[in-house]
Amino acid sequence: EPEVTQTPSHQVTQMGQEVILRCVPISNHLYFYWYRQILGQKVEFLVSFYNNEISEKSEIFDDQFSVERPDGSNFTLKIRSTKLEDSAMYFCASSGQEWTEAFFGQGTRLTVV
Amino acid sequence: QKEVEQNSGPLSVPEGAIASLNCTYSDRGSQSFFWYRQYSGKSPELIMSIYSNGDKEDGRFTAQLNKASQYVSLLIRDSQPSDSATYLCAVNTGGSQGNLIFGKGTKLSVKP
């Protein structure tokens, strides 16, 4: 069964460092998303991406965040200068059509120390 | 502010019983509604989607939608211990791609 895959599963980084989280969406999907979940809190939308550009972003997705689809399969989230409060699970998701089911990857646990 | 509300639980049911999970949402313009299951430390797993008023059944799961009341529910029949998880209600935001707003989730515990 097709699935969204994310790497790494766990990343520890020092405050102020840059991190890149990677995702391979389901192959025939065209709509991509990043969500995050701080421990014990709800899943929050960060950004959506379609046709090589950002469709929508939340207030959380400030200038330290960026997304890219560097090739035909990967979708990345970059955090330029990490802060302690960026520690969370980051989930990539993809869907085949807008407004329909989104399938989530297994997540990357980011720990900023 | 668009909101999705769920009773956080925990909801405890005996094995074999029906578990009933509820969700309300604030945005009347929402069109797509989803239930995800999340085991501790894992990612959300899609279990049901519903787009129109009424019931939708898939195996032991039934999703119910009432747009007039802005209410979505999930029934799990013949509950099993393996159903013990947090159930997340998610509603599209009405944004350009239908980005999701999640509730905080209801923790379900199925006792053998």
mmCIF file with all atom_site columns, C-alpha atoms in Angstrom:
data_model
loop_
_atom_site.group_PDB
_atom_site.id
_atom_site.type_symbol
_atom_site.label_atom_id
_atom_site.label_alt_id
_atom_site.label_comp_id
_atom_site.label_asym_id
_atom_site.label_entity_id
_atom_site.label_seq_id
_atom_site.pdbx_PDB_ins_code
_atom_site.Cartn_x
_atom_site.Cartn_y
_atom_site.Cartn_z
_atom_site.occupancy
_atom_site.B_iso_or_equiv
_atom_site.pdbx_formal_charge
_atom_site.auth_seq_id
_atom_site.auth_comp_id
_atom_site.auth_asym_id
_atom_site.auth_atom_id
_atom_site.pdbx_PDB_model_num
ATOM 1   C CA . GLU A 1 1   ? 0.000   0.000  0.000  1.00 0.00 ? 1   GLU A CA 1
ATOM 2   C CA . PRO A 1 2   ? 1.422   3.420  -0.928 1.00 0.00 ? 2   PRO A CA 1
ATOM 3   C CA . GLU A 1 3   ? 2.582   5.474  2.007  1.00 0.00 ? 3   GLU A CA 1
ATOM 4   C CA . VAL A 1 4   ? 4.196   8.765  2.918  1.00 0.00 ? 4   VAL A CA 1
ATOM 5   C CA . THR A 1 5   ? 7.720   8.300  4.206  1.00 0.00 ? 5   THR A CA 1
ATOM 6   C CA . GLN A 1 6   ? 9.675   10.741 6.346  1.00 0.00 ? 6   GLN A CA 1
ATOM 7   C CA . THR A 1 7   ? 13.321  10.966 7.326  1.00 0.00 ? 7   THR A CA 1
ATOM 8   C CA . PRO A 1 8   ? 14.857  11.094 9.801  1.00 0.00 ? 8   PRO A CA 1
ATOM 9   C CA . SER A 1 9   ? 12.549  9.588  12.399 1.00 0.00 ? 9   SER A CA 1
ATOM 10  C CA . HIS A 1 10  ? 14.288  11.523 15.152 1.00 0.00 ? 10  HIS A CA 1
ATOM 11  C CA . GLN A 1 11  ? 16.566  14.553 14.977 1.00 0.00 ? 11  GLN A CA 1
ATOM 12  C CA . VAL A 1 12  ? 18.346  16.280 17.828 1.00 0.00 ? 12  VAL A CA 1
ATOM 13  C CA . THR A 1 13  ? 19.783  19.705 17.090 1.00 0.00 ? 13  THR A CA 1
ATOM 14  C CA . GLN A 1 14  ? 21.274  22.594 18.959 1.00 0.00 ? 14  GLN A CA 1
ATOM 15  C CA . MET A 1 15  ? 19.366  25.843 19.269 1.00 0.00 ? 15  MET A CA 1
ATOM 16  C CA . GLY A 1 16  ? 20.172  28.155 16.375 1.00 0.00 ? 16  GLY A CA 1
ATOM 17  C CA . GLN A 1 17  ? 21.086  25.361 13.977 1.00 0.00 ? 17  GLN A CA 1
ATOM 18  C CA . GLU A 1 18  ? 19.345  24.688 10.682 1.00 0.00 ? 18  GLU A CA 1
ATOM 19  C CA . VAL A 1 19  ? 17.454  21.455 10.131 1.00 0.00 ? 19  VAL A CA 1
ATOM 20  C CA . ILE A 1 20  ? 15.901  19.910 7.042  1.00 0.00 ? 20  ILE A CA 1
ATOM 21  C CA . LEU A 1 21  ? 13.104  17.406 7.405  1.00 0.00 ? 21  LEU A CA 1
ATOM 22  C CA . ARG A 1 22  ? 12.454  15.213 4.410  1.00 0.00 ? 22  ARG A CA 1
ATOM 23  C CA . CYS A 1 23  ? 9.340   13.601 3.044  1.00 0.00 ? 23  CYS A CA 1
ATOM 24  C CA . VAL A 1 24  ? 8.455   11.424 0.090  1.00 0.00 ? 24  VAL A CA 1
ATOM 25  C CA . PRO A 1 25  ? 4.722   11.833 -0.570 1.00 0.00 ? 25  PRO A CA 1
ATOM 26  C CA . ILE A 1 26  ? 2.570   9.152  -2.167 1.00 0.00 ? 26  ILE A CA 1
ATOM 27  C CA . SER A 1 27  ? 3.697   9.014  -5.771 1.00 0.00 ? 27  SER A CA 1
ATOM 28  C CA . ASN A 1 28  ? 0.562   10.136 -7.618 1.00 0.00 ? 28  ASN A CA 1
ATOM 29  C CA . HIS A 1 29  ? -0.432  12.780 -5.071 1.00 0.00 ? 29  HIS A CA 1
ATOM 30  C CA . LEU A 1 30  ? -0.245  16.445 -5.972 1.00 0.00 ? 30  LEU A CA 1
ATOM 31  C CA . TYR A 1 31  ? -1.073  18.207 -2.704 1.00 0.00 ? 31  TYR A CA 1
ATOM 32  C CA . PHE A 1 32  ? 1.418   18.279 0.120  1.00 0.00 ? 32  PHE A CA 1
ATOM 33  C CA . TYR A 1 33  ? 1.309   19.492 3.689  1.00 0.00 ? 33  TYR A CA 1
ATOM 34  C CA . TRP A 1 34  ? 3.358   19.891 6.824  1.00 0.00 ? 34  TRP A CA 1
ATOM 35  C CA . TYR A 1 35  ? 1.771   19.697 10.252 1.00 0.00 ? 35  TYR A CA 1
ATOM 36  C CA . ARG A 1 36  ? 3.328   19.665 13.689 1.00 0.00 ? 36  ARG A CA 1
ATOM 37  C CA . GLN A 1 37  ? 2.294   18.345 17.084 1.00 0.00 ? 37  GLN A CA 1
ATOM 38  C CA . ILE A 1 38  ? 3.904   19.600 20.262 1.00 0.00 ? 38  ILE A CA 1
ATOM 39  C CA . LEU A 1 39  ? 3.890   16.911 22.939 1.00 0.00 ? 39  LEU A CA 1
ATOM 40  C CA . GLY A 1 40  ? 0.455   16.638 24.542 1.00 0.00 ? 40  GLY A CA 1
ATOM 41  C CA . GLN A 1 41  ? -1.105  19.163 22.179 1.00 0.00 ? 41  GLN A CA 1
ATOM 42  C CA . LYS A 1 42  ? -3.194  18.990 19.056 1.00 0.00 ? 42  LYS A CA 1
ATOM 43  C CA . VAL A 1 43  ? -1.978  18.599 15.514 1.00 0.00 ? 43  VAL A CA 1
ATOM 44  C CA . GLU A 1 44  ? -1.458  22.027 13.929 1.00 0.00 ? 44  GLU A CA 1
ATOM 45  C CA . PHE A 1 45  ? -1.339  22.989 10.265 1.00 0.00 ? 45  PHE A CA 1
ATOM 46  C CA . LEU A 1 46  ? 1.875   24.640 9.072  1.00 0.00 ? 46  LEU A CA 1
ATOM 47  C CA . VAL A 1 47  ? 1.808   24.888 5.283  1.00 0.00 ? 47  VAL A CA 1
ATOM 48  C CA . SER A 1 48  ? 0.240   23.477 2.140  1.00 0.00 ? 48  SER A CA 1
ATOM 49  C CA . PHE A 1 49  ? 1.955   23.166 -1.225 1.00 0.00 ? 49  PHE A CA 1
ATOM 50  C CA . TYR A 1 50  ? 0.698   22.573 -4.744 1.00 0.00 ? 50  TYR A CA 1
ATOM 51  C CA . ASN A 1 51  ? 2.152   23.017 -8.206 1.00 0.00 ? 51  ASN A CA 1
ATOM 52  C CA . ASN A 1 52  ? 5.539   24.007 -6.808 1.00 0.00 ? 52  ASN A CA 1
ATOM 53  C CA . GLU A 1 53  ? 4.300   26.831 -4.670 1.00 0.00 ? 53  GLU A CA 1
ATOM 54  C CA . ILE A 1 54  ? 2.854   27.462 -1.236 1.00 0.00 ? 54  ILE A CA 1
ATOM 55  C CA . SER A 1 55  ? -0.949  27.480 -1.278 1.00 0.00 ? 55  SER A CA 1
ATOM 56  C CA . GLU A 1 56  ? -1.491  28.516 2.296  1.00 0.00 ? 56  GLU A CA 1
ATOM 57  C CA . LYS A 1 57  ? 0.485   28.912 5.492  1.00 0.00 ? 57  LYS A CA 1
ATOM 58  C CA . SER A 1 58  ? -0.419  29.346 9.119  1.00 0.00 ? 58  SER A CA 1
ATOM 59  C CA . GLU A 1 59  ? 0.761   31.969 11.584 1.00 0.00 ? 59  GLU A CA 1
ATOM 60  C CA . ILE A 1 60  ? 3.262   29.404 12.878 1.00 0.00 ? 60  ILE A CA 1
ATOM 61  C CA . PHE A 1 61  ? 4.996   29.264 9.492  1.00 0.00 ? 61  PHE A CA 1
ATOM 62  C CA . ASP A 1 62  ? 7.095   32.383 9.857  1.00 0.00 ? 62  ASP A CA 1
ATOM 63  C CA . ASP A 1 63  ? 10.258  33.471 8.068  1.00 0.00 ? 63  ASP A CA 1
ATOM 64  C CA . GLN A 1 64  ? 12.404  30.809 9.707  1.00 0.00 ? 64  GLN A CA 1
ATOM 65  C CA . PHE A 1 65  ? 10.433  28.098 7.877  1.00 0.00 ? 65  PHE A CA 1
ATOM 66  C CA . SER A 1 66  ? 10.613  27.228 4.197  1.00 0.00 ? 66  SER A CA 1
ATOM 67  C CA . VAL A 1 67  ? 9.451   24.351 2.017  1.00 0.00 ? 67  VAL A CA 1
ATOM 68  C CA . GLU A 1 68  ? 10.780  23.006 -1.220 1.00 0.00 ? 68  GLU A CA 1
ATOM 69  C CA . ARG A 1 69  ? 10.151  20.259 -3.722 1.00 0.00 ? 69  ARG A CA 1
ATOM 70  C CA . PRO A 1 70  ? 13.704  19.845 -5.008 1.00 0.00 ? 70  PRO A CA 1
ATOM 71  C CA . ASP A 1 71  ? 12.867  16.993 -7.385 1.00 0.00 ? 71  ASP A CA 1
ATOM 72  C CA . GLY A 1 72  ? 9.931   14.880 -8.498 1.00 0.00 ? 72  GLY A CA 1
ATOM 73  C CA . SER A 1 73  ? 9.679   12.867 -5.316 1.00 0.00 ? 73  SER A CA 1
ATOM 74  C CA . ASN A 1 74  ? 10.951  14.755 -2.267 1.00 0.00 ? 74  ASN A CA 1
ATOM 75  C CA . PHE A 1 75  ? 9.258   17.467 -0.244 1.00 0.00 ? 75  PHE A CA 1
ATOM 76  C CA . THR A 1 76  ? 11.292  19.216 2.434  1.00 0.00 ? 76  THR A CA 1
ATOM 77  C CA . LEU A 1 77  ? 10.728  21.487 5.416  1.00 0.00 ? 77  LEU A CA 1
ATOM 78  C CA . LYS A 1 78  ? 13.638  23.669 6.476  1.00 0.00 ? 78  LYS A CA 1
ATOM 79  C CA . ILE A 1 79  ? 13.856  25.441 9.792  1.00 0.00 ? 79  ILE A CA 1
ATOM 80  C CA . ARG A 1 80  ? 16.627  28.023 9.506  1.00 0.00 ? 80  ARG A CA 1
ATOM 81  C CA . SER A 1 81  ? 17.455  28.832 13.104 1.00 0.00 ? 81  SER A CA 1
ATOM 82  C CA . THR A 1 82  ? 15.835  26.421 15.488 1.00 0.00 ? 82  THR A CA 1
ATOM 83  C CA . LYS A 1 83  ? 14.397  27.485 18.827 1.00 0.00 ? 83  LYS A CA 1
ATOM 84  C CA . LEU A 1 84  ? 13.585  25.402 21.869 1.00 0.00 ? 84  LEU A CA 1
ATOM 85  C CA . GLU A 1 85  ? 9.870   25.823 21.142 1.00 0.00 ? 85  GLU A CA 1
ATOM 86  C CA . ASP A 1 86  ? 10.310  24.187 17.731 1.00 0.00 ? 86  ASP A CA 1
ATOM 87  C CA . SER A 1 87  ? 10.642  20.846 19.513 1.00 0.00 ? 87  SER A CA 1
ATOM 88  C CA . ALA A 1 88  ? 7.712   18.780 18.248 1.00 0.00 ? 88  ALA A CA 1
ATOM 89  C CA . MET A 1 89  ? 6.655   15.941 15.984 1.00 0.00 ? 89  MET A CA 1
ATOM 90  C CA . TYR A 1 90  ? 6.553   17.127 12.387 1.00 0.00 ? 90  TYR A CA 1
ATOM 91  C CA . PHE A 1 91  ? 4.227   15.286 10.047 1.00 0.00 ? 91  PHE A CA 1
ATOM 92  C CA . CYS A 1 92  ? 4.225   15.397 6.301  1.00 0.00 ? 92  CYS A CA 1
ATOM 93  C CA . ALA A 1 93  ? 0.952   14.556 4.549  1.00 0.00 ? 93  ALA A CA 1
ATOM 94  C CA . SER A 1 94  ? -0.223  14.252 0.982  1.00 0.00 ? 94  SER A CA 1
ATOM 95  C CA . SER A 1 95  ? -3.536  13.989 -0.816 1.00 0.00 ? 95  SER A CA 1
ATOM 96  C CA . GLY A 1 96  ? -4.550  13.128 -4.343 1.00 0.00 ? 96  GLY A CA 1
ATOM 97  C CA . GLN A 1 97  ? -7.101  15.880 -4.678 1.00 0.00 ? 97  GLN A CA 1
ATOM 98  C CA . GLU A 1 98  ? -7.836  19.036 -2.774 1.00 0.00 ? 98  GLU A CA 1
ATOM 99  C CA . TRP A 1 99  ? -10.426 18.783 0.009  1.00 0.00 ? 99  TRP A CA 1
ATOM 100 C CA . THR A 1 100 ? -10.034 14.994 0.205  1.00 0.00 ? 100 THR A CA 1
ATOM 101 C CA . GLU A 1 101 ? -8.283  12.501 2.465  1.00 0.00 ? 101 GLU A CA 1
ATOM 102 C CA . ALA A 1 102 ? -4.773  13.399 3.575  1.00 0.00 ? 102 ALA A CA 1
ATOM 103 C CA . PHE A 1 103 ? -2.396  10.580 4.453  1.00 0.00 ? 103 PHE A CA 1
ATOM 104 C CA . PHE A 1 104 ? 0.293   11.186 7.031  1.00 0.00 ? 104 PHE A CA 1
ATOM 105 C CA . GLY A 1 105 ? 3.861   10.005 7.243  1.00 0.00 ? 105 GLY A CA 1
ATOM 106 C CA . GLN A 1 106 ? 5.221   8.448  10.418 1.00 0.00 ? 106 GLN A CA 1
ATOM 107 C CA . GLY A 1 107 ? 6.657   11.783 11.552 1.00 0.00 ? 107 GLY A CA 1
ATOM 108 C CA . THR A 1 108 ? 10.005  13.253 12.528 1.00 0.00 ? 108 THR A CA 1
ATOM 109 C CA . ARG A 1 109 ? 10.526  13.951 16.203 1.00 0.00 ? 109 ARG A CA 1
ATOM 110 C CA . LEU A 1 110 ? 12.591  17.134 16.402 1.00 0.00 ? 110 LEU A CA 1
ATOM 111 C CA . THR A 1 111 ? 14.304  17.884 19.684 1.00 0.00 ? 111 THR A CA 1
ATOM 112 C CA . VAL A 1 112 ? 16.025  21.253 20.061 1.00 0.00 ? 112 VAL A CA 1
ATOM 113 C CA . VAL A 1 113 ? 18.507  21.449 22.936 1.00 0.00 ? 113 VAL A CA 1
ATOM 114 C CA . GLN B 2 1   ? -11.050 31.590 14.923 1.00 0.00 ? 1   GLN B CA 1
ATOM 115 C CA . LYS B 2 2   ? -12.043 28.231 13.441 1.00 0.00 ? 2   LYS B CA 1
ATOM 116 C CA . GLU B 2 3   ? -12.332 25.584 16.117 1.00 0.00 ? 3   GLU B CA 1
ATOM 117 C CA . VAL B 2 4   ? -12.909 21.854 16.383 1.00 0.00 ? 4   VAL B CA 1
ATOM 118 C CA . GLU B 2 5   ? -14.016 20.636 19.793 1.00 0.00 ? 5   GLU B CA 1
ATOM 119 C CA . GLN B 2 6   ? -13.839 17.134 21.206 1.00 0.00 ? 6   GLN B CA 1
ATOM 120 C CA . ASN B 2 7   ? -14.326 15.701 24.659 1.00 0.00 ? 7   ASN B CA 1
ATOM 121 C CA . SER B 2 8   ? -10.802 14.756 25.706 1.00 0.00 ? 8   SER B CA 1
ATOM 122 C CA . GLY B 2 9   ? -11.962 11.734 27.688 1.00 0.00 ? 9   GLY B CA 1
ATOM 123 C CA . PRO B 2 10  ? -10.726 9.285  28.602 1.00 0.00 ? 10  PRO B CA 1
ATOM 124 C CA . LEU B 2 11  ? -13.667 7.283  27.336 1.00 0.00 ? 11  LEU B CA 1
ATOM 125 C CA . SER B 2 12  ? -13.638 3.794  28.726 1.00 0.00 ? 12  SER B CA 1
ATOM 126 C CA . VAL B 2 13  ? -15.774 1.010  27.256 1.00 0.00 ? 13  VAL B CA 1
ATOM 127 C CA . PRO B 2 14  ? -15.755 -2.764 27.767 1.00 0.00 ? 14  PRO B CA 1
ATOM 128 C CA . GLU B 2 15  ? -14.646 -5.040 24.958 1.00 0.00 ? 15  GLU B CA 1
ATOM 129 C CA . GLY B 2 16  ? -17.483 -5.723 22.554 1.00 0.00 ? 16  GLY B CA 1
ATOM 130 C CA . ALA B 2 17  ? -19.381 -2.538 23.376 1.00 0.00 ? 17  ALA B CA 1
ATOM 131 C CA . ILE B 2 18  ? -20.101 0.428  21.126 1.00 0.00 ? 18  ILE B CA 1
ATOM 132 C CA . ALA B 2 19  ? -17.822 3.438  21.548 1.00 0.00 ? 19  ALA B CA 1
ATOM 133 C CA . SER B 2 20  ? -19.324 6.797  20.605 1.00 0.00 ? 20  SER B CA 1
ATOM 134 C CA . LEU B 2 21  ? -17.042 9.740  19.876 1.00 0.00 ? 21  LEU B CA 1
ATOM 135 C CA . ASN B 2 22  ? -18.295 13.251 19.214 1.00 0.00 ? 22  ASN B CA 1
ATOM 136 C CA . CYS B 2 23  ? -16.988 16.395 17.591 1.00 0.00 ? 23  CYS B CA 1
ATOM 137 C CA . THR B 2 24  ? -18.338 19.880 16.922 1.00 0.00 ? 24  THR B CA 1
ATOM 138 C CA . TYR B 2 25  ? -16.886 22.481 14.592 1.00 0.00 ? 25  TYR B CA 1
ATOM 139 C CA . SER B 2 26  ? -17.313 26.219 14.282 1.00 0.00 ? 26  SER B CA 1
ATOM 140 C CA . ASP B 2 27  ? -16.984 26.936 10.546 1.00 0.00 ? 27  ASP B CA 1
ATOM 141 C CA . ARG B 2 28  ? -20.294 26.453 8.732  1.00 0.00 ? 28  ARG B CA 1
ATOM 142 C CA . GLY B 2 29  ? -18.470 26.513 5.409  1.00 0.00 ? 29  GLY B CA 1
ATOM 143 C CA . SER B 2 30  ? -16.567 23.296 6.130  1.00 0.00 ? 30  SER B CA 1
ATOM 144 C CA . GLN B 2 31  ? -17.153 20.582 3.549  1.00 0.00 ? 31  GLN B CA 1
ATOM 145 C CA . SER B 2 32  ? -14.874 17.673 4.429  1.00 0.00 ? 32  SER B CA 1
ATOM 146 C CA . PHE B 2 33  ? -14.683 15.800 7.720  1.00 0.00 ? 33  PHE B CA 1
ATOM 147 C CA . PHE B 2 34  ? -12.291 13.109 8.839  1.00 0.00 ? 34  PHE B CA 1
ATOM 148 C CA . TRP B 2 35  ? -11.589 10.816 11.730 1.00 0.00 ? 35  TRP B CA 1
ATOM 149 C CA . TYR B 2 36  ? -8.011  9.813  12.434 1.00 0.00 ? 36  TYR B CA 1
ATOM 150 C CA . ARG B 2 37  ? -6.705  7.329  14.971 1.00 0.00 ? 37  ARG B CA 1
ATOM 151 C CA . GLN B 2 38  ? -3.456  8.112  16.728 1.00 0.00 ? 38  GLN B CA 1
ATOM 152 C CA . TYR B 2 39  ? -1.587  5.649  18.888 1.00 0.00 ? 39  TYR B CA 1
ATOM 153 C CA . SER B 2 40  ? 0.768   7.141  21.450 1.00 0.00 ? 40  SER B CA 1
ATOM 154 C CA . GLY B 2 41  ? 3.918   8.458  19.775 1.00 0.00 ? 41  GLY B CA 1
ATOM 155 C CA . LYS B 2 42  ? 2.655   7.621  16.290 1.00 0.00 ? 42  LYS B CA 1
ATOM 156 C CA . SER B 2 43  ? 1.219   9.570  13.395 1.00 0.00 ? 43  SER B CA 1
ATOM 157 C CA . PRO B 2 44  ? -2.481  10.117 12.637 1.00 0.00 ? 44  PRO B CA 1
ATOM 158 C CA . GLU B 2 45  ? -3.979  7.250  10.667 1.00 0.00 ? 45  GLU B CA 1
ATOM 159 C CA . LEU B 2 46  ? -7.039  8.000  8.552  1.00 0.00 ? 46  LEU B CA 1
ATOM 160 C CA . ILE B 2 47  ? -9.986  5.759  9.390  1.00 0.00 ? 47  ILE B CA 1
ATOM 161 C CA . MET B 2 48  ? -13.042 7.568  8.008  1.00 0.00 ? 48  MET B CA 1
ATOM 162 C CA . SER B 2 49  ? -13.981 10.465 5.780  1.00 0.00 ? 49  SER B CA 1
ATOM 163 C CA . ILE B 2 50  ? -17.458 11.927 5.343  1.00 0.00 ? 50  ILE B CA 1
ATOM 164 C CA . TYR B 2 51  ? -18.590 14.705 3.056  1.00 0.00 ? 51  TYR B CA 1
ATOM 165 C CA . SER B 2 52  ? -22.412 14.761 3.151  1.00 0.00 ? 52  SER B CA 1
ATOM 166 C CA . ASN B 2 53  ? -25.098 14.654 5.822  1.00 0.00 ? 53  ASN B CA 1
ATOM 167 C CA . GLY B 2 54  ? -26.058 11.254 7.157  1.00 0.00 ? 54  GLY B CA 1
ATOM 168 C CA . ASP B 2 55  ? -24.223 8.063  7.991  1.00 0.00 ? 55  ASP B CA 1
ATOM 169 C CA . LYS B 2 56  ? -21.277 6.374  6.340  1.00 0.00 ? 56  LYS B CA 1
ATOM 170 C CA . GLU B 2 57  ? -20.319 2.850  7.365  1.00 0.00 ? 57  GLU B CA 1
ATOM 171 C CA . ASP B 2 58  ? -17.008 1.064  6.879  1.00 0.00 ? 58  ASP B CA 1
ATOM 172 C CA . GLY B 2 59  ? -16.662 -2.234 8.692  1.00 0.00 ? 59  GLY B CA 1
ATOM 173 C CA . ARG B 2 60  ? -17.020 -1.641 12.429 1.00 0.00 ? 60  ARG B CA 1
ATOM 174 C CA . PHE B 2 61  ? -16.883 2.132  11.993 1.00 0.00 ? 61  PHE B CA 1
ATOM 175 C CA . THR B 2 62  ? -19.773 4.493  11.270 1.00 0.00 ? 62  THR B CA 1
ATOM 176 C CA . ALA B 2 63  ? -19.301 8.215  10.780 1.00 0.00 ? 63  ALA B CA 1
ATOM 177 C CA . GLN B 2 64  ? -22.280 10.525 11.163 1.00 0.00 ? 64  GLN B CA 1
ATOM 178 C CA . LEU B 2 65  ? -22.485 14.108 9.925  1.00 0.00 ? 65  LEU B CA 1
ATOM 179 C CA . ASN B 2 66  ? -25.055 16.776 10.698 1.00 0.00 ? 66  ASN B CA 1
ATOM 180 C CA . LYS B 2 67  ? -24.037 20.041 9.055  1.00 0.00 ? 67  LYS B CA 1
ATOM 181 C CA . ALA B 2 68  ? -27.003 21.966 10.442 1.00 0.00 ? 68  ALA B CA 1
ATOM 182 C CA . SER B 2 69  ? -25.851 21.158 13.972 1.00 0.00 ? 69  SER B CA 1
ATOM 183 C CA . GLN B 2 70  ? -22.140 21.335 12.997 1.00 0.00 ? 70  GLN B CA 1
ATOM 184 C CA . TYR B 2 71  ? -21.656 17.929 14.512 1.00 0.00 ? 71  TYR B CA 1
ATOM 185 C CA . VAL B 2 72  ? -19.673 14.865 13.493 1.00 0.00 ? 72  VAL B CA 1
ATOM 186 C CA . SER B 2 73  ? -19.553 11.577 15.324 1.00 0.00 ? 73  SER B CA 1
ATOM 187 C CA . LEU B 2 74  ? -17.821 8.225  15.085 1.00 0.00 ? 74  LEU B CA 1
ATOM 188 C CA . LEU B 2 75  ? -19.278 4.961  16.310 1.00 0.00 ? 75  LEU B CA 1
ATOM 189 C CA . ILE B 2 76  ? -17.055 1.944  16.810 1.00 0.00 ? 76  ILE B CA 1
ATOM 190 C CA . ARG B 2 77  ? -18.999 -1.305 17.086 1.00 0.00 ? 77  ARG B CA 1
ATOM 191 C CA . ASP B 2 78  ? -17.668 -4.421 18.783 1.00 0.00 ? 78  ASP B CA 1
ATOM 192 C CA . SER B 2 79  ? -14.823 -2.425 20.321 1.00 0.00 ? 79  SER B CA 1
ATOM 193 C CA . GLN B 2 80  ? -11.526 -4.278 20.702 1.00 0.00 ? 80  GLN B CA 1
ATOM 194 C CA . PRO B 2 81  ? -8.576  -3.565 23.017 1.00 0.00 ? 81  PRO B CA 1
ATOM 195 C CA . SER B 2 82  ? -6.594  -2.734 19.860 1.00 0.00 ? 82  SER B CA 1
ATOM 196 C CA . ASP B 2 83  ? -8.986  0.192  19.288 1.00 0.00 ? 83  ASP B CA 1
ATOM 197 C CA . SER B 2 84  ? -7.527  1.871  22.382 1.00 0.00 ? 84  SER B CA 1
ATOM 198 C CA . ALA B 2 85  ? -6.032  5.082  21.021 1.00 0.00 ? 85  ALA B CA 1
ATOM 199 C CA . THR B 2 86  ? -6.718  8.781  20.689 1.00 0.00 ? 86  THR B CA 1
ATOM 200 C CA . TYR B 2 87  ? -9.290  9.610  18.012 1.00 0.00 ? 87  TYR B CA 1
ATOM 201 C CA . LEU B 2 88  ? -8.819  12.915 16.226 1.00 0.00 ? 88  LEU B CA 1
ATOM 202 C CA . CYS B 2 89  ? -11.613 14.761 14.479 1.00 0.00 ? 89  CYS B CA 1
ATOM 203 C CA . ALA B 2 90  ? -10.356 16.887 11.580 1.00 0.00 ? 90  ALA B CA 1
ATOM 204 C CA . VAL B 2 91  ? -12.243 19.417 9.491  1.00 0.00 ? 91  VAL B CA 1
ATOM 205 C CA . ASN B 2 92  ? -11.084 21.276 6.426  1.00 0.00 ? 92  ASN B CA 1
ATOM 206 C CA . THR B 2 93  ? -10.435 24.958 6.930  1.00 0.00 ? 93  THR B CA 1
ATOM 207 C CA . GLY B 2 94  ? -11.991 26.182 3.729  1.00 0.00 ? 94  GLY B CA 1
ATOM 208 C CA . GLY B 2 95  ? -8.537  27.211 2.549  1.00 0.00 ? 95  GLY B CA 1
ATOM 209 C CA . SER B 2 96  ? -7.358  26.745 -0.987 1.00 0.00 ? 96  SER B CA 1
ATOM 210 C CA . GLN B 2 97  ? -6.458  23.083 -0.520 1.00 0.00 ? 97  GLN B CA 1
ATOM 211 C CA . GLY B 2 98  ? -8.721  22.119 2.321  1.00 0.00 ? 98  GLY B CA 1
ATOM 212 C CA . ASN B 2 99  ? -6.119  22.229 5.045  1.00 0.00 ? 99  ASN B CA 1
ATOM 213 C CA . LEU B 2 100 ? -7.164  20.499 8.222  1.00 0.00 ? 100 LEU B CA 1
ATOM 214 C CA . ILE B 2 101 ? -8.025  21.818 11.650 1.00 0.00 ? 101 ILE B CA 1
ATOM 215 C CA . PHE B 2 102 ? -7.772  19.118 14.273 1.00 0.00 ? 102 PHE B CA 1
ATOM 216 C CA . GLY B 2 103 ? -9.518  18.705 17.565 1.00 0.00 ? 103 GLY B CA 1
ATOM 217 C CA . LYS B 2 104 ? -7.474  17.788 20.627 1.00 0.00 ? 104 LYS B CA 1
ATOM 218 C CA . GLY B 2 105 ? -8.690  14.215 20.368 1.00 0.00 ? 105 GLY B CA 1
ATOM 219 C CA . THR B 2 106 ? -10.634 11.807 22.540 1.00 0.00 ? 106 THR B CA 1
ATOM 220 C CA . LYS B 2 107 ? -8.674  9.092  24.290 1.00 0.00 ? 107 LYS B CA 1
ATOM 221 C CA . LEU B 2 108 ? -10.486 5.765  24.074 1.00 0.00 ? 108 LEU B CA 1
ATOM 222 C CA . SER B 2 109 ? -9.703  2.848  26.354 1.00 0.00 ? 109 SER B CA 1
ATOM 223 C CA . VAL B 2 110 ? -11.268 -0.540 25.594 1.00 0.00 ? 110 VAL B CA 1
ATOM 224 C CA . LYS B 2 111 ? -11.104 -2.846 28.608 1.00 0.00 ? 111 LYS B CA 1
ATOM 225 C CA . PRO B 2 112 ? -10.846 -6.623 28.006 1.00 0.00 ? 112 PRO B CA 1
#
